[in-house]
Coordinates of C-alpha atoms in Angstrom, one line a residue:
M13 CA -23.6 21.0 6.1
D14 CA -23.0 17.4 7.4
I15 CA -19.9 15.8 6.4
G16 CA -20.6 12.5 4.8
L17 CA -18.7 9.7 3.1
R18 CA -18.5 11.4 -0.4
H19 CA -17.0 14.3 1.3
L20 CA -14.2 12.3 2.5
R21 CA -13.9 10.7 -0.8
I22 CA -13.4 14.3 -2.3
L23 CA -10.7 15.0 0.3
L24 CA -8.6 11.9 -0.6
T25 CA -8.9 12.4 -4.2
V26 CA -7.5 15.8 -4.0
A27 CA -4.6 14.6 -1.9
E28 CA -3.9 11.8 -4.1
S29 CA -4.2 14.0 -7.4
G30 CA -2.2 16.6 -5.9
S31 CA -4.2 19.5 -7.3
I32 CA -7.9 20.7 -7.4
S33 CA -8.0 20.8 -11.1
R34 CA -6.9 17.0 -11.6
A35 CA -9.3 16.1 -8.6
A36 CA -12.0 17.9 -10.5
A37 CA -11.3 15.9 -13.6
T38 CA -11.2 12.7 -11.7
L39 CA -14.5 13.3 -9.8
S40 CA -16.1 14.8 -13.2
I41 CA -17.0 18.1 -11.2
A42 CA -16.3 21.5 -12.6
Q43 CA -13.4 23.0 -10.8
P44 CA -15.2 25.9 -9.3
G45 CA -17.6 23.7 -7.9
L46 CA -15.1 21.4 -6.5
T47 CA -13.1 24.5 -4.9
A48 CA -16.3 25.7 -3.3
Q49 CA -17.2 22.3 -1.8
L50 CA -13.6 21.9 -0.4
R51 CA -14.2 25.2 1.2
R52 CA -17.4 24.4 3.0
I53 CA -15.7 21.0 4.1
E54 CA -12.7 22.6 5.6
Q55 CA -15.2 24.8 7.5
E56 CA -16.9 21.9 9.1
F57 CA -13.5 20.5 10.1
G58 CA -12.6 24.0 11.7
G59 CA -9.3 24.9 9.6
S60 CA -7.7 24.5 6.3
L61 CA -6.9 21.1 5.3
F62 CA -4.6 21.8 2.1
R63 CA -2.0 24.6 1.5
R64 CA -2.5 26.2 -1.9
R65 CA 0.6 26.3 -4.1
P66 CA 1.3 27.4 -7.6
D67 CA 2.1 23.7 -8.5
G68 CA -1.0 22.3 -6.6
V69 CA -2.1 21.5 -3.0
V70 CA -0.6 19.8 -0.1
P71 CA -2.2 18.6 3.1
T72 CA -1.6 20.6 6.2
E73 CA -0.8 19.1 9.8
L74 CA -4.6 19.3 10.3
G75 CA -5.2 17.8 6.8
V76 CA -2.7 14.7 7.3
H77 CA -4.5 13.8 10.3
V78 CA -8.1 14.1 8.7
L79 CA -6.9 12.0 5.6
G80 CA -5.7 9.4 7.7
R81 CA -8.9 9.2 9.7
A82 CA -10.8 9.4 6.6
R83 CA -9.1 6.6 5.2
E84 CA -9.9 4.4 8.1
L85 CA -13.8 5.4 8.0
L86 CA -13.9 4.6 4.3
D87 CA -12.3 1.1 4.7
G88 CA -14.5 0.4 7.8
F89 CA -18.0 1.2 5.6
G90 CA -16.4 -1.0 2.8
D91 CA -16.8 -3.7 5.2
L92 CA -20.4 -4.1 3.8
L93 CA -19.4 -4.3 0.1
S94 CA -16.6 -6.6 1.2
T95 CA -19.0 -9.0 3.1
A96 CA -21.4 -8.9 0.3
R97 CA -18.8 -9.6 -2.2
A98 CA -17.4 -12.5 0.1
L99 CA -20.9 -14.1 0.6
A100 CA -21.7 -13.8 -3.1
R101 CA -18.5 -15.7 -4.5
S102 CA -19.3 -19.3 -5.7
A103 CA -18.4 -21.8 -3.1
E104 CA -14.7 -23.4 -3.4
P105 CA -14.4 -27.0 -4.0
A106 CA -15.2 -29.5 -1.1
Q107 CA -12.5 -29.8 1.5
A108 CA -10.6 -26.8 0.0
V109 CA -8.0 -24.8 1.9
A110 CA -8.8 -21.2 1.0
L111 CA -6.2 -18.5 1.2
G112 CA -6.4 -14.4 0.7
G113 CA -4.1 -11.9 0.2
V114 CA -2.9 -8.3 -1.4
D115 CA -0.6 -8.2 -4.2
S116 CA 2.4 -9.6 -2.7
P117 CA 5.3 -12.0 -3.3
W118 CA 4.5 -13.5 0.2
V119 CA 1.2 -15.0 -1.2
P120 CA 2.7 -18.0 -3.1
V121 CA 5.2 -18.3 -0.3
V122 CA 2.3 -19.2 1.9
A123 CA 0.1 -20.9 -0.7
S124 CA 3.4 -23.1 -1.2
A125 CA 3.9 -24.1 2.6
V126 CA 0.3 -24.8 2.8
R127 CA 0.4 -27.1 -0.1
D128 CA 3.5 -28.9 1.4
R129 CA 1.9 -29.6 4.4
L130 CA -1.7 -30.3 3.3
P131 CA -0.7 -32.4 -0.1
H132 CA -4.3 -33.9 -0.5
S133 CA -6.2 -30.8 0.1
E134 CA -7.5 -28.7 -2.6
Q135 CA -6.4 -24.9 -2.4
V136 CA -7.9 -21.7 -3.7
T137 CA -6.5 -18.2 -3.4
Y138 CA -8.4 -14.9 -3.3
L139 CA -6.4 -11.9 -4.3
E140 CA -8.0 -8.5 -3.4
P141 CA -6.7 -5.0 -3.9
R142 CA -6.7 -3.8 -0.1
S143 CA -5.8 -5.4 3.1
Q144 CA -9.3 -4.6 4.6
D145 CA -11.0 -6.7 1.6
V146 CA -8.8 -9.7 2.7
L147 CA -9.4 -9.5 6.1
E148 CA -13.2 -9.2 5.6
L149 CA -12.9 -12.6 3.7
L150 CA -11.0 -13.9 7.0
R151 CA -13.6 -12.4 9.2
T152 CA -16.5 -14.1 7.4
G153 CA -14.6 -17.5 7.0
K154 CA -14.2 -17.3 3.5
V155 CA -10.6 -17.8 3.9
A156 CA -8.6 -19.6 6.5
L157 CA -5.1 -17.4 6.3
A158 CA -4.6 -13.8 5.1
V159 CA -1.7 -12.1 3.8
V160 CA -1.8 -8.3 4.6
S161 CA 0.3 -5.4 4.2
E162 CA 1.4 -2.3 6.2
F163 CA 3.0 0.9 4.9
P164 CA 4.4 3.8 7.0
D165 CA 2.2 6.8 7.9
V166 CA -1.2 4.8 6.9
A167 CA -3.5 3.2 9.2
P168 CA -2.4 -0.4 9.6
P169 CA -4.6 -3.3 8.6
P170 CA -7.3 -3.8 11.5
V171 CA -6.3 -7.1 12.6
R172 CA -7.3 -6.9 16.2
G173 CA -8.7 -10.1 17.3
F174 CA -6.9 -12.3 15.0
G175 CA -3.7 -14.1 15.3
T176 CA -0.9 -12.8 13.7
R177 CA 2.8 -13.0 12.8
Q178 CA 5.2 -10.7 10.9
L179 CA 6.7 -12.3 7.8
G180 CA 9.1 -9.5 6.9
T181 CA 9.8 -5.8 6.0
E182 CA 11.3 -4.9 2.7
P183 CA 12.0 -1.5 1.6
V184 CA 9.9 0.3 -1.0
L185 CA 12.3 1.1 -3.8
I186 CA 12.6 3.9 -6.6
G187 CA 12.6 3.0 -9.9
L188 CA 15.0 4.9 -12.3
T189 CA 16.1 4.4 -16.0
P190 CA 19.7 3.1 -16.2
G191 CA 21.1 6.4 -17.3
H192 CA 19.3 8.7 -14.9
R193 CA 21.5 11.1 -13.1
L194 CA 21.0 9.0 -9.7
A195 CA 21.3 5.5 -11.1
H196 CA 24.8 5.1 -10.2
R197 CA 24.2 5.8 -6.3
K198 CA 23.6 3.0 -4.0
L199 CA 21.1 5.2 -1.9
I200 CA 19.2 8.2 -2.8
T201 CA 16.9 10.8 -0.8
L202 CA 13.5 11.8 -1.6
E203 CA 14.8 15.4 -1.5
E204 CA 17.0 14.5 -4.7
L205 CA 13.4 13.5 -6.4
A206 CA 11.7 16.8 -5.8
E207 CA 11.8 17.9 -9.3
E208 CA 10.9 14.7 -11.0
T209 CA 7.9 13.5 -12.8
W210 CA 6.3 10.3 -11.1
V211 CA 4.4 7.3 -12.0
A212 CA 1.5 6.8 -9.3
P213 CA 1.3 3.8 -7.5
G214 CA -1.6 1.6 -8.8
D215 CA -5.0 0.8 -7.7
R216 CA -3.8 -2.4 -6.0
S217 CA -1.2 -0.6 -3.8
D218 CA -3.1 -1.0 -0.7
G219 CA -2.2 2.4 0.8
L220 CA 1.7 2.9 -0.8
G221 CA 0.2 6.0 -2.6
L222 CA -0.7 7.9 0.4
S223 CA 2.2 6.9 2.3
L224 CA 4.4 8.2 -0.8
R225 CA 2.8 11.4 -0.8
I226 CA 3.3 12.0 2.9
A227 CA 6.8 11.0 3.0
C228 CA 7.6 13.2 0.0
E229 CA 5.6 16.2 1.7
R230 CA 7.8 15.7 4.8
A231 CA 10.8 15.9 2.4
G232 CA 9.5 19.5 1.4
F233 CA 7.6 18.6 -1.9
T234 CA 4.6 17.2 -3.5
P235 CA 5.4 14.4 -6.1
R236 CA 4.3 15.3 -9.5
F237 CA 2.1 12.4 -10.5
R238 CA 1.4 12.1 -14.4
Y239 CA 0.7 9.0 -14.8
F240 CA -2.2 6.9 -13.0
G241 CA -3.6 3.6 -12.6
A242 CA -0.5 1.6 -14.0
D243 CA 0.1 -1.8 -12.3
Q244 CA 3.8 -2.5 -11.3
A245 CA 5.0 -3.9 -14.7
T246 CA 3.4 -1.2 -16.7
A247 CA 5.0 1.3 -14.5
A248 CA 8.3 -0.2 -15.1
A249 CA 7.7 0.2 -18.8
I250 CA 6.6 3.8 -18.5
V251 CA 9.7 4.6 -16.5
S252 CA 11.9 3.1 -19.0
A253 CA 10.3 4.8 -21.7
E254 CA 9.6 8.2 -20.6
D255 CA 12.5 8.7 -18.0
V256 CA 10.2 9.4 -15.3
V257 CA 10.3 7.8 -11.6
G258 CA 8.0 5.3 -10.0
V259 CA 7.8 3.1 -6.6
F260 CA 8.3 -0.5 -6.6
T261 CA 7.3 -3.3 -4.0
A262 CA 9.7 -5.8 -5.2
P263 CA 13.3 -5.7 -6.2
G264 CA 14.7 -4.9 -9.9
G265 CA 14.7 -8.6 -11.1
Y266 CA 10.9 -8.3 -11.3
Y267 CA 11.2 -5.5 -13.7
P268 CA 13.7 -5.3 -16.7
G269 CA 14.8 -2.1 -18.1
I270 CA 14.8 -0.3 -14.8
T271 CA 17.1 0.3 -11.8
V272 CA 15.8 0.3 -8.5
K273 CA 17.4 2.0 -5.5
P274 CA 16.4 2.2 -1.7
V275 CA 15.4 5.3 -0.1
A276 CA 18.1 6.6 2.6
G277 CA 17.0 6.5 6.2
G278 CA 14.2 3.7 5.6
R279 CA 11.5 6.1 4.8
L280 CA 9.5 4.0 2.7
W281 CA 8.9 0.3 3.3
R282 CA 6.0 -2.4 3.4
R283 CA 5.6 -4.6 6.2
T284 CA 3.8 -8.2 5.7
W285 CA 1.7 -9.9 8.0
L286 CA 0.2 -13.2 8.1
A287 CA -3.3 -13.3 9.9
W288 CA -5.7 -16.2 10.8
T289 CA -8.6 -16.9 13.1
P290 CA -8.1 -18.0 16.6
G291 CA -8.5 -21.7 17.0
S292 CA -8.0 -21.9 13.2
P293 CA -6.8 -25.7 12.2
L294 CA -4.1 -23.7 10.1
A295 CA -2.5 -21.9 13.0
A296 CA 0.2 -24.3 13.4
I297 CA 0.9 -24.0 9.9
A298 CA 1.0 -20.3 10.1
E299 CA 3.5 -20.3 13.1
S300 CA 5.7 -22.7 11.2
L301 CA 6.8 -20.8 8.0
D302 CA 10.1 -19.3 9.3
V303 CA 12.1 -21.4 6.7
D304 CA 10.1 -20.4 4.0
A305 CA 9.8 -16.6 4.7
H306 CA 13.7 -16.6 5.3
A307 CA 14.1 -18.2 1.9
L308 CA 12.0 -15.8 0.1
A309 CA 13.6 -12.9 2.0
G310 CA 17.0 -14.3 0.8
R311 CA 15.8 -14.6 -2.9
L312 CA 14.5 -11.2 -3.0
A313 CA 17.1 -9.2 -0.9
G314 CA 19.6 -10.8 -3.3
A315 CA 18.7 -8.1 -5.9
V316 CA 19.3 -5.2 -3.4
N317 CA 22.7 -4.8 -1.8
A318 CA 22.0 -6.3 1.7
D319 CA 24.8 -4.4 3.2
T320 CA 22.9 -1.0 2.3
P321 CA 21.4 0.9 4.9
G322 CA 17.7 1.0 4.2
A323 CA 17.8 -1.9 1.7
R324 CA 17.8 -4.8 4.5
W325 CA 14.9 -7.2 5.2
D326 CA 14.0 -7.4 8.9
R327 CA 13.8 -10.7 10.2
P328 CA 10.4 -12.2 10.4
V329 CA 9.1 -11.6 14.3
H330 CA 6.2 -13.7 15.9
R331 CA 3.4 -12.0 17.5
A332 CA 0.4 -13.9 18.9
A333 CA -1.8 -11.0 18.5
W334 CA -1.6 -7.4 17.1

């Protein structure tokens, strides 16, 4: 048996679903067939990739390694599609300044800074679900600046060869109903959420789902995802109505009806980077966003107790290259 990309997608689907039965439903494969495929895949890798438990499956140490590398390989192969999409897009207006980014509050900050410095230039912004796709737009010259994200335990965005600077690192927050048993706490631990039902991060979470699963498994449990595909606003509505928990990448003012709490120990976070092509005429703008970035950090951090460990935003740090 030769391992191919479809086998890697199977492994990631099993990991993200948390059980073979849910993965089989997602892949439209009969459960016995998926079990047999998974067994053959594990034989090729030389060991068990998942531990079977009554409530589902969790990656082994080998599985965590294979899943991380599988994501990198699939992202690399996705370059072909990303390049095609970039080249197929209709041309932006003449003299337009093009920006690209993932779903992040930093994108409008960067866009505003560019408008302030280039008020007479047309501006267009492309939003993509993954940092890999945004960087492909940058690599092919479709955009001049790229806003990308990094999460713990997930392969960082491949920015080697670009100029980069860090904009900030904010905590990923746990969303609860105001009446939840932990809602009064300033900090919560992942271990305290082991028995909860979760809303899975949506399709535009850019690696957050895998990062959350690994963090929970290190805390001794696999999150019981029962809601899939919701964006952040819909996830907040589900949390509010169903008394389940979710993860959110912006403070609570963005999501009325729920309360958000940082996780003790800073185990969940999102770091945001700005990237550009070396020699770009916008490099100087990219390197002079400190006032704008600090303003956003202050506004968003105001919704979270800045004195609470794990809820503090890191100051932006400049880097010329990753």
